[in-house]
RNA sequence: CGGGGAGUGGCGCAGUCUGGUAGCGCACCCGGCUGGGGGCCGGGCGGUCGCAGGUUCAAAUCCUGUCUCCCCGACCA
């Protein structure tokens, strides 16, 4: 029974003044969500229906790969998080109970699930396992934004796999790839599964599910047969013509000129013929930091995630006084004569096209640069791939594109990152104790909902994929209550509902324009209209929301079962 | 955390500079008309002007402090 006259669907003509993202504006306007604080949102009845449609799809696909649903608490002992070294995470909400015991609010559930498995699993016969739940996550985000796209409290489906060894983990990982692919497909989203950063915690492999849309906070790099998060993407740079190199580098005066762009302009060279020197200090977290000099083509820039991965440790840009001490005046540093204690990394984008020419670099002396510098001849280096890819780069000859996208899911090979500190071990066939190999996997239903809004909305409002729509059919009754056309609408509503269709029946006493506007704002896939015209023609009008296309009318005189079948058939045919 | 902006009825806003009756549109309630794209007429309800303190005969308006929210960036295990 879903009559709009008795439902809570607070639609708004105007979007909240401070909303920016399409999904933020439309989900509030359509009466799906309401805000109660920064990053804190309530799902109103119609919005919650959409959210739960996503969750239901996830459940079905997780169960299909043998996942076992359970439920773990959000409130957890701080001690567990100390053991895994995650207590210091800034996003972790920390609190005390009345006795002064330290607690945290979980931002994910590795600690708890691994602790249980450590207690329960003894033998190789107990493995493998896939455990999942759909539970609230709490994160003290630095900046919540864009409606439900980035909130401090949100619901996540998180799954954890437990295996005897790396091969088992690969298998469980593959099962999750299949399940998550199917979730995304069934939800009707456009999405990419991209390679992603494994992070500093030493994961063994990771992918993210990315839904392209303008409000996306991430960027995905795409080419034929290739997709990756821009944080880890690699591609071939556009070529640059280097000037011929003399036998040895020669000094050029560059008074007061320190940026690559200025140097290139002064010497009338392409920007890519200069070498940018990026000085960094790496490995401070594990004790002694060391100084490294990273060289890239002047038209390229450092991707710090890739750099950290190449170095195997976290790095930061060097401070000017550190640069001065290690090499020379900031703005004029370079690799030539840098001395043995400075490690020199050369980005692959600069080595690729270096044959037969020389670069311009800093001279490590104020107001001077060197031209005709040839990597290898004039300085030793280790080749790395640390540059951020750019639009126009190529992969196997094909140009890449870079698109903004929302991260709607991720999958991660954890290995023994959590099983070791939490003591999750088992005895193998020969009685040897071994650590359990884990994977973790997550989907944000709210982000799938928001991404669907972003991807398919038009100027009239939301246009749900049929799998996510709060209702299959939005039935609009026109005319005054008590009129014959209202009676006809009432009968149609009952017929369709009894036939098993999810129907939202707009029985309010409002002007037609308001009802149509609300229907298109809410975005159910099919809109049926019953008015005076329907009685005259004997047909119910049908509008397909996607594209606002008129579909052939349905005969009011048809048998109930025939009406239901016709509507259902049309619904099935929609995206 | 850095930069910018905003808190006035359910929503969107004006009023603040220059202190003196809190106002507009939409929504809502009542009555009537209308009835296929946010319709019309008339009558109403509803506001501690974010909060605290101060200045003043008098504060939405001036001063001090504070809280909250939004946007951009940084961050995002």
mmCIF file of C-alpha atoms in Angstrom, chain A residues 95-261:
data_model
loop_
_atom_site.group_PDB
_atom_site.id
_atom_site.type_symbol
_atom_site.label_atom_id
_atom_site.label_comp_id
_atom_site.label_asym_id
_atom_site.label_seq_id
_atom_site.Cartn_x
_atom_site.Cartn_y
_atom_site.Cartn_z
ATOM 1 C CA UNK A 95 35.767 7.288 23.137
ATOM 2 C CA UNK A 96 35.672 6.134 26.762
ATOM 3 C CA UNK A 97 32.871 4.372 28.562
ATOM 4 C CA UNK A 98 31.704 5.273 32.095
ATOM 5 C CA UNK A 99 34.390 3.098 33.633
ATOM 6 C CA UNK A 100 37.061 4.777 31.566
ATOM 7 C CA UNK A 101 37.604 1.817 29.246
ATOM 8 C CA UNK A 102 38.832 2.889 25.859
ATOM 9 C CA UNK A 103 36.599 2.150 22.909
ATOM 10 C CA UNK A 104 36.559 2.965 19.229
ATOM 11 C CA UNK A 105 33.890 3.163 16.559
ATOM 12 C CA UNK A 106 34.876 0.847 13.738
ATOM 13 C CA UNK A 107 35.857 2.306 10.395
ATOM 14 C CA UNK A 108 36.022 -1.219 9.037
ATOM 15 C CA UNK A 109 35.933 -4.672 10.617
ATOM 16 C CA UNK A 110 39.224 -6.483 10.041
ATOM 17 C CA UNK A 111 40.146 -6.441 13.736
ATOM 18 C CA UNK A 112 36.954 -8.035 14.971
ATOM 19 C CA UNK A 113 36.445 -10.599 12.238
ATOM 20 C CA UNK A 114 40.064 -11.696 12.428
ATOM 21 C CA UNK A 115 39.890 -12.005 16.195
ATOM 22 C CA UNK A 116 36.891 -14.310 15.919
ATOM 23 C CA UNK A 117 38.511 -16.404 13.250
ATOM 24 C CA UNK A 118 41.649 -16.616 15.372
ATOM 25 C CA UNK A 119 39.559 -18.031 18.212
ATOM 26 C CA UNK A 120 37.415 -20.343 16.133
ATOM 27 C CA UNK A 121 39.496 -21.671 13.274
ATOM 28 C CA UNK A 122 42.002 -24.379 14.273
ATOM 29 C CA UNK A 123 42.486 -26.627 11.291
ATOM 30 C CA UNK A 124 43.020 -26.430 7.555
ATOM 31 C CA UNK A 125 39.673 -28.233 7.402
ATOM 32 C CA UNK A 126 37.980 -25.040 8.650
ATOM 33 C CA UNK A 127 39.214 -23.092 5.634
ATOM 34 C CA UNK A 128 38.440 -21.390 3.322
ATOM 35 C CA UNK A 129 35.789 -19.024 4.673
ATOM 36 C CA UNK A 130 34.015 -15.955 3.337
ATOM 37 C CA UNK A 131 32.327 -13.899 6.061
ATOM 38 C CA UNK A 132 30.481 -10.705 5.344
ATOM 39 C CA UNK A 133 28.097 -8.240 6.889
ATOM 40 C CA UNK A 134 26.260 -5.055 6.054
ATOM 41 C CA UNK A 135 27.006 -2.657 8.850
ATOM 42 C CA UNK A 136 27.511 0.977 9.748
ATOM 43 C CA UNK A 137 30.999 2.430 9.490
ATOM 44 C CA UNK A 138 32.136 5.517 11.361
ATOM 45 C CA UNK A 139 34.923 7.721 10.057
ATOM 46 C CA UNK A 140 35.973 11.123 11.303
ATOM 47 C CA UNK A 141 36.438 12.479 7.806
ATOM 48 C CA UNK A 142 38.414 15.670 7.442
ATOM 49 C CA UNK A 143 35.870 16.939 5.001
ATOM 50 C CA UNK A 144 32.523 15.274 4.436
ATOM 51 C CA UNK A 145 31.028 16.437 1.173
ATOM 52 C CA UNK A 146 28.491 16.139 -1.613
ATOM 53 C CA UNK A 147 25.476 14.637 0.129
ATOM 54 C CA UNK A 148 25.927 10.910 0.694
ATOM 55 C CA UNK A 149 29.050 10.690 -1.448
ATOM 56 C CA UNK A 150 31.377 11.212 1.491
ATOM 57 C CA UNK A 151 29.864 10.960 4.957
ATOM 58 C CA UNK A 152 31.127 10.302 8.463
ATOM 59 C CA UNK A 153 28.653 7.514 9.049
ATOM 60 C CA UNK A 154 27.677 5.179 6.267
ATOM 61 C CA UNK A 155 26.653 1.623 5.624
ATOM 62 C CA UNK A 156 29.100 -0.705 3.961
ATOM 63 C CA UNK A 157 28.947 -4.257 2.836
ATOM 64 C CA UNK A 158 32.308 -5.607 3.893
ATOM 65 C CA UNK A 159 33.487 -9.105 3.232
ATOM 66 C CA UNK A 160 36.528 -10.964 4.521
ATOM 67 C CA UNK A 161 38.063 -14.105 3.109
ATOM 68 C CA UNK A 162 40.247 -16.579 4.971
ATOM 69 C CA UNK A 163 42.500 -19.061 3.210
ATOM 70 C CA UNK A 164 45.266 -21.508 3.841
ATOM 71 C CA UNK A 165 47.700 -19.896 1.442
ATOM 72 C CA UNK A 166 48.285 -17.338 -1.296
ATOM 73 C CA UNK A 167 46.733 -19.585 -3.955
ATOM 74 C CA UNK A 168 43.562 -19.890 -1.914
ATOM 75 C CA UNK A 169 43.488 -16.128 -1.490
ATOM 76 C CA UNK A 170 43.799 -15.687 -5.256
ATOM 77 C CA UNK A 171 40.818 -17.984 -5.675
ATOM 78 C CA UNK A 172 38.677 -16.145 -3.113
ATOM 79 C CA UNK A 173 39.737 -12.849 -4.641
ATOM 80 C CA UNK A 174 38.622 -14.091 -8.031
ATOM 81 C CA UNK A 175 35.249 -15.097 -6.620
ATOM 82 C CA UNK A 176 34.786 -11.600 -5.239
ATOM 83 C CA UNK A 177 35.728 -10.097 -8.591
ATOM 84 C CA UNK A 178 32.913 -12.107 -10.116
ATOM 85 C CA UNK A 179 30.405 -11.247 -7.411
ATOM 86 C CA UNK A 180 31.223 -7.549 -7.387
ATOM 87 C CA UNK A 181 31.215 -7.344 -11.184
ATOM 88 C CA UNK A 182 27.724 -8.814 -11.133
ATOM 89 C CA UNK A 183 26.567 -6.394 -8.402
ATOM 90 C CA UNK A 184 27.675 -3.449 -10.508
ATOM 91 C CA UNK A 185 26.152 -4.864 -13.668
ATOM 92 C CA UNK A 186 22.854 -5.654 -12.006
ATOM 93 C CA UNK A 187 22.669 -2.220 -10.397
ATOM 94 C CA UNK A 188 22.746 -0.743 -13.891
ATOM 95 C CA UNK A 189 25.787 1.460 -13.343
ATOM 96 C CA UNK A 190 28.474 2.323 -15.821
ATOM 97 C CA UNK A 191 31.612 1.208 -14.013
ATOM 98 C CA UNK A 192 35.227 0.214 -14.380
ATOM 99 C CA UNK A 193 37.243 -2.212 -12.296
ATOM 100 C CA UNK A 194 40.630 -0.546 -12.078
ATOM 101 C CA UNK A 195 44.019 -1.391 -10.652
ATOM 102 C CA UNK A 196 44.552 0.552 -7.466
ATOM 103 C CA UNK A 197 47.157 1.401 -4.903
ATOM 104 C CA UNK A 198 47.854 -1.383 -2.439
ATOM 105 C CA UNK A 199 48.810 1.188 0.157
ATOM 106 C CA UNK A 200 51.595 1.336 2.683
ATOM 107 C CA UNK A 201 50.210 -1.580 4.655
ATOM 108 C CA UNK A 202 51.734 -3.896 2.143
ATOM 109 C CA UNK A 203 48.811 -5.420 0.356
ATOM 110 C CA UNK A 204 49.439 -7.910 -2.406
ATOM 111 C CA UNK A 205 47.042 -6.577 -4.989
ATOM 112 C CA UNK A 206 43.985 -4.399 -5.153
ATOM 113 C CA UNK A 207 41.275 -3.191 -7.462
ATOM 114 C CA UNK A 208 38.686 -0.502 -7.158
ATOM 115 C CA UNK A 209 35.244 -0.327 -8.682
ATOM 116 C CA UNK A 210 34.838 3.107 -10.175
ATOM 117 C CA UNK A 211 31.610 4.667 -11.435
ATOM 118 C CA UNK A 212 32.431 7.550 -13.783
ATOM 119 C CA UNK A 213 30.550 10.780 -13.120
ATOM 120 C CA UNK A 214 31.314 14.489 -12.799
ATOM 121 C CA UNK A 215 31.146 14.523 -8.988
ATOM 122 C CA UNK A 216 33.770 11.774 -8.715
ATOM 123 C CA UNK A 217 36.629 12.386 -6.320
ATOM 124 C CA UNK A 218 38.976 9.981 -8.060
ATOM 125 C CA UNK A 219 40.385 9.846 -11.549
ATOM 126 C CA UNK A 220 40.555 6.735 -13.664
ATOM 127 C CA UNK A 221 42.896 6.261 -16.596
ATOM 128 C CA UNK A 222 41.401 4.377 -19.503
ATOM 129 C CA UNK A 223 42.738 2.914 -22.710
ATOM 130 C CA UNK A 224 41.870 -0.078 -24.844
ATOM 131 C CA UNK A 225 42.240 -3.033 -22.502
ATOM 132 C CA UNK A 226 43.550 -0.885 -19.672
ATOM 133 C CA UNK A 227 42.019 0.814 -16.660
ATOM 134 C CA UNK A 228 43.722 2.081 -13.520
ATOM 135 C CA UNK A 229 43.383 4.633 -10.787
ATOM 136 C CA UNK A 230 45.459 7.661 -11.748
ATOM 137 C CA UNK A 231 47.375 7.059 -8.502
ATOM 138 C CA UNK A 232 49.024 3.995 -9.981
ATOM 139 C CA UNK A 233 48.566 4.419 -13.733
ATOM 140 C CA UNK A 234 51.460 4.087 -16.166
ATOM 141 C CA UNK A 235 51.573 5.224 -19.782
ATOM 142 C CA UNK A 236 54.009 6.339 -22.442
ATOM 143 C CA UNK A 237 54.528 10.101 -22.597
ATOM 144 C CA UNK A 238 54.244 12.133 -25.726
ATOM 145 C CA UNK A 239 57.674 12.403 -27.363
ATOM 146 C CA UNK A 240 59.808 15.478 -27.100
ATOM 147 C CA UNK A 241 62.617 16.593 -29.384
ATOM 148 C CA UNK A 242 65.872 16.975 -27.485
ATOM 149 C CA UNK A 243 68.629 19.215 -28.791
ATOM 150 C CA UNK A 244 71.883 17.425 -29.680
ATOM 151 C CA UNK A 245 74.227 17.001 -26.727
ATOM 152 C CA UNK A 246 77.827 18.229 -26.799
ATOM 153 C CA UNK A 247 80.621 15.977 -25.470
ATOM 154 C CA UNK A 248 80.222 17.291 -21.965
ATOM 155 C CA UNK A 249 77.517 19.385 -20.323
ATOM 156 C CA UNK A 250 77.988 23.101 -20.685
ATOM 157 C CA UNK A 251 77.080 25.764 -18.169
ATOM 158 C CA UNK A 252 74.509 28.411 -19.030
ATOM 159 C CA UNK A 253 73.786 31.451 -16.928
ATOM 160 C CA UNK A 254 70.177 31.607 -15.711
ATOM 161 C CA UNK A 255 70.149 34.474 -13.237
ATOM 162 C CA UNK A 256 67.078 34.377 -11.048
ATOM 163 C CA UNK A 257 65.457 31.787 -13.267
ATOM 164 C CA UNK A 258 64.667 28.544 -11.546
ATOM 165 C CA UNK A 259 61.465 26.926 -12.816
ATOM 166 C CA UNK A 260 61.594 24.525 -15.732
ATOM 167 C CA UNK A 261 59.123 26.642 -17.661
#
